[in-house]
Short mmCIF file of C-alpha atoms and ligand atoms in Angstrom, two decimals:
data_model
loop_
_atom_site.label_atom_id
_atom_site.label_comp_id
_atom_site.label_asym_id
_atom_site.label_seq_id
_atom_site.Cartn_x
_atom_site.Cartn_y
_atom_site.Cartn_z
CA PRO A 1 -27.52 17.37 -26.70
CA PRO A 2 -27.61 14.85 -29.58
CA ASP A 3 -25.07 14.95 -32.41
CA VAL A 4 -27.22 16.73 -35.03
CA GLU A 5 -25.33 15.28 -38.02
CA GLN A 6 -25.42 11.67 -36.86
CA LEU A 7 -29.02 12.03 -35.76
CA GLY A 8 -29.85 13.51 -39.17
CA ARG A 9 -28.23 10.68 -41.15
CA ALA A 10 -29.93 8.03 -39.02
CA THR A 11 -33.29 9.78 -39.24
CA TRP A 12 -33.21 10.35 -43.01
CA THR A 13 -32.28 6.67 -43.40
CA PHE A 14 -35.32 5.71 -41.39
CA LEU A 15 -37.70 8.19 -43.07
CA HIS A 16 -36.66 7.42 -46.68
CA THR A 17 -36.73 3.67 -46.00
CA MET A 18 -40.17 3.95 -44.44
CA ALA A 19 -41.40 5.91 -47.48
CA ALA A 20 -39.83 3.37 -49.87
CA TYR A 21 -41.84 0.54 -48.25
CA TYR A 22 -45.08 2.50 -47.79
CA PRO A 23 -47.98 0.83 -49.64
CA GLU A 24 -48.35 1.61 -53.35
CA VAL A 25 -52.06 2.08 -52.71
CA PRO A 26 -52.49 2.95 -49.02
CA SER A 27 -55.87 2.65 -47.36
CA TYR A 28 -57.56 5.75 -46.01
CA GLU A 29 -56.53 4.67 -42.52
CA GLN A 30 -52.90 4.18 -43.55
CA GLN A 31 -52.89 7.63 -45.13
CA ASN A 32 -54.22 9.19 -41.94
CA SER A 33 -51.73 7.28 -39.81
CA MET A 34 -48.85 8.51 -41.95
CA LYS A 35 -50.09 12.10 -41.66
CA SER A 36 -50.30 11.75 -37.87
CA PHE A 37 -46.90 10.15 -37.71
CA LEU A 38 -45.26 13.00 -39.64
CA SER A 39 -47.05 15.62 -37.61
CA SER A 40 -45.95 14.01 -34.33
CA PHE A 41 -42.45 13.45 -35.68
CA SER A 42 -42.16 17.18 -36.40
CA LYS A 43 -43.04 17.96 -32.80
CA PHE A 44 -40.63 15.57 -31.11
CA TYR A 45 -37.59 15.45 -33.40
CA PRO A 46 -34.79 16.01 -30.89
CA CYS A 47 -33.10 18.93 -32.68
CA GLU A 48 -35.36 21.80 -31.84
CA SER A 49 -34.35 24.24 -34.58
CA CYS A 50 -34.46 21.42 -37.19
CA ALA A 51 -37.93 20.44 -36.00
CA GLU A 52 -39.12 24.02 -36.16
CA HIS A 53 -37.88 24.45 -39.76
CA PHE A 54 -39.45 21.15 -40.69
CA ARG A 55 -42.82 22.20 -39.24
CA ASP A 56 -42.67 25.47 -41.20
CA GLU A 57 -41.89 23.64 -44.44
CA MET A 58 -44.71 21.19 -43.74
CA LYS A 59 -47.13 24.11 -43.49
CA ASN A 60 -46.08 25.30 -46.96
CA LYS A 61 -45.95 21.80 -48.42
CA PRO A 62 -48.25 19.40 -46.56
CA PRO A 63 -47.26 15.71 -46.71
CA LYS A 64 -48.41 13.75 -49.76
CA VAL A 65 -49.60 10.41 -48.47
CA GLU A 66 -51.84 9.14 -51.29
CA SER A 67 -49.26 6.69 -52.67
CA ARG A 68 -45.75 5.31 -52.16
CA TRP A 69 -44.60 7.37 -55.12
CA ALA A 70 -46.09 10.61 -53.78
CA LEU A 71 -44.72 10.15 -50.26
CA GLY A 72 -41.23 9.34 -51.53
CA ARG A 73 -41.19 12.42 -53.77
CA TRP A 74 -42.50 14.69 -51.05
CA LEU A 75 -39.90 13.48 -48.56
CA CYS A 76 -37.12 13.83 -51.13
CA GLN A 77 -38.19 17.42 -51.75
CA MET A 78 -38.29 18.16 -48.02
CA HIS A 79 -34.80 16.71 -47.62
CA ASN A 80 -33.62 18.80 -50.57
CA LEU A 81 -34.88 21.96 -48.86
CA VAL A 82 -32.69 21.07 -45.88
CA ASN A 83 -29.78 20.21 -48.21
CA GLU A 84 -30.16 23.58 -49.89
CA SER A 85 -30.22 25.49 -46.60
CA LEU A 86 -27.05 23.69 -45.48
CA GLY A 87 -25.25 24.20 -48.81
CA LYS A 88 -25.31 20.45 -49.59
CA ASP A 89 -25.87 18.91 -53.04
CA ILE A 90 -29.43 18.56 -54.28
CA PHE A 91 -30.41 14.89 -54.60
CA ASN A 92 -32.05 13.64 -57.84
CA CYS A 93 -35.48 12.45 -56.71
CA ASP A 94 -35.68 10.00 -59.64
CA LYS A 95 -33.05 7.99 -57.72
CA ILE A 96 -34.87 7.40 -54.44
CA ASP A 97 -35.77 3.77 -55.14
CA GLU A 98 -32.24 3.03 -56.27
CA ARG A 99 -30.84 4.63 -53.09
CA TRP A 100 -33.42 3.45 -50.53
CA LYS A 101 -35.06 0.29 -51.91
CA ASP A 102 -33.63 -1.55 -54.90
CA GLY A 103 -29.92 -0.69 -54.82
CA PRO A 104 -27.92 0.08 -57.98
CA PRO A 105 -29.01 -1.67 -61.21
CA ASP A 106 -26.75 -4.53 -62.31
P1 FAD B 201 -27.84 13.56 -45.04
O1 FAD B 201 -28.45 14.86 -45.47
O2 FAD B 201 -28.10 13.10 -43.66
O3 FAD B 201 -28.35 12.45 -46.07
C1 FAD B 201 -28.08 11.07 -45.87
C2 FAD B 201 -28.10 10.39 -47.23
O4 FAD B 201 -29.38 10.54 -47.81
C3 FAD B 201 -27.17 11.00 -48.26
O5 FAD B 201 -25.88 10.48 -48.16
C4 FAD B 201 -27.83 10.66 -49.58
O6 FAD B 201 -27.47 9.36 -50.02
C5 FAD B 201 -29.29 10.62 -49.22
N1 FAD B 201 -30.01 11.83 -49.64
C6 FAD B 201 -29.57 13.11 -49.64
N2 FAD B 201 -30.54 13.94 -50.02
C7 FAD B 201 -31.62 13.17 -50.28
C8 FAD B 201 -32.93 13.45 -50.72
N3 FAD B 201 -33.33 14.70 -50.99
N4 FAD B 201 -33.80 12.43 -50.88
C9 FAD B 201 -33.41 11.16 -50.63
N5 FAD B 201 -32.18 10.83 -50.20
C10 FAD B 201 -31.30 11.82 -50.03
N6 FAD B 201 -29.20 19.87 -39.84
C11 FAD B 201 -28.94 21.19 -39.60
O7 FAD B 201 -27.78 21.55 -39.41
N7 FAD B 201 -29.96 22.11 -39.58
C12 FAD B 201 -31.26 21.76 -39.79
O8 FAD B 201 -32.17 22.61 -39.75
C13 FAD B 201 -31.55 20.39 -40.02
N8 FAD B 201 -32.83 19.98 -40.19
C14 FAD B 201 -33.09 18.65 -40.31
C15 FAD B 201 -34.42 18.24 -40.40
C16 FAD B 201 -34.72 16.89 -40.47
C17 FAD B 201 -36.17 16.47 -40.53
C18 FAD B 201 -33.69 15.93 -40.45
C19 FAD B 201 -34.03 14.47 -40.50
C20 FAD B 201 -32.37 16.34 -40.38
C21 FAD B 201 -32.04 17.70 -40.31
N9 FAD B 201 -30.73 18.13 -40.24
C22 FAD B 201 -30.47 19.47 -40.04
C23 FAD B 201 -29.60 17.19 -40.43
C24 FAD B 201 -29.09 17.23 -41.89
O9 FAD B 201 -30.19 17.14 -42.82
C25 FAD B 201 -28.13 16.08 -42.23
O10 FAD B 201 -28.73 14.85 -41.87
C26 FAD B 201 -26.76 16.17 -41.57
O11 FAD B 201 -26.19 17.43 -41.83
C27 FAD B 201 -25.82 15.06 -42.11
O12 FAD B 201 -25.72 15.26 -43.51
P2 FAD B 201 -25.09 14.23 -44.54
O13 FAD B 201 -24.33 15.07 -45.52
O14 FAD B 201 -24.37 13.15 -43.84
O15 FAD B 201 -26.30 13.57 -45.35
#
């Protein structure tokens, strides 16, 4: 079976980076594609218990795909739910662009 920690780090890197470069004003089609992507992702993520939790959380908090800002926030909150359940630090969602797009201010 895959290394759940390494898989997790790689996957969050991908997901947060994807959200950071999502269009500021996505078209209707882009919004639908992102919804489909996340739904499919939650079915095939190769850590079954992780995927199941993620699907449950997505039922309570459906993905926000109407803007780059909304998607980034939503994903940050989803990641924080996982962080909380694993006893990890909660990430400040005001810092997602700094972490995943722009880098630290100089
Ligand atoms: P990670 O949590 O992998 O985070 C990587 C980096 O992202 C951090 O160093 C930080 O810079 C940044 N970051 C942290 N929090 C946020 C945030 N909220 N928003 C933006 N950036 C942030 N593991 C389990 O044991 N059980 C599970 O049920 C489980 N479910 C998962 C579900 C999904 C969808 C994914 C992608 C992973 C899941 N994992 C699960 C793996 C787990 O979340 C971690 O990836 C893994 O434990 C490694 O943790 P880490 O401390 O290296 O940092």
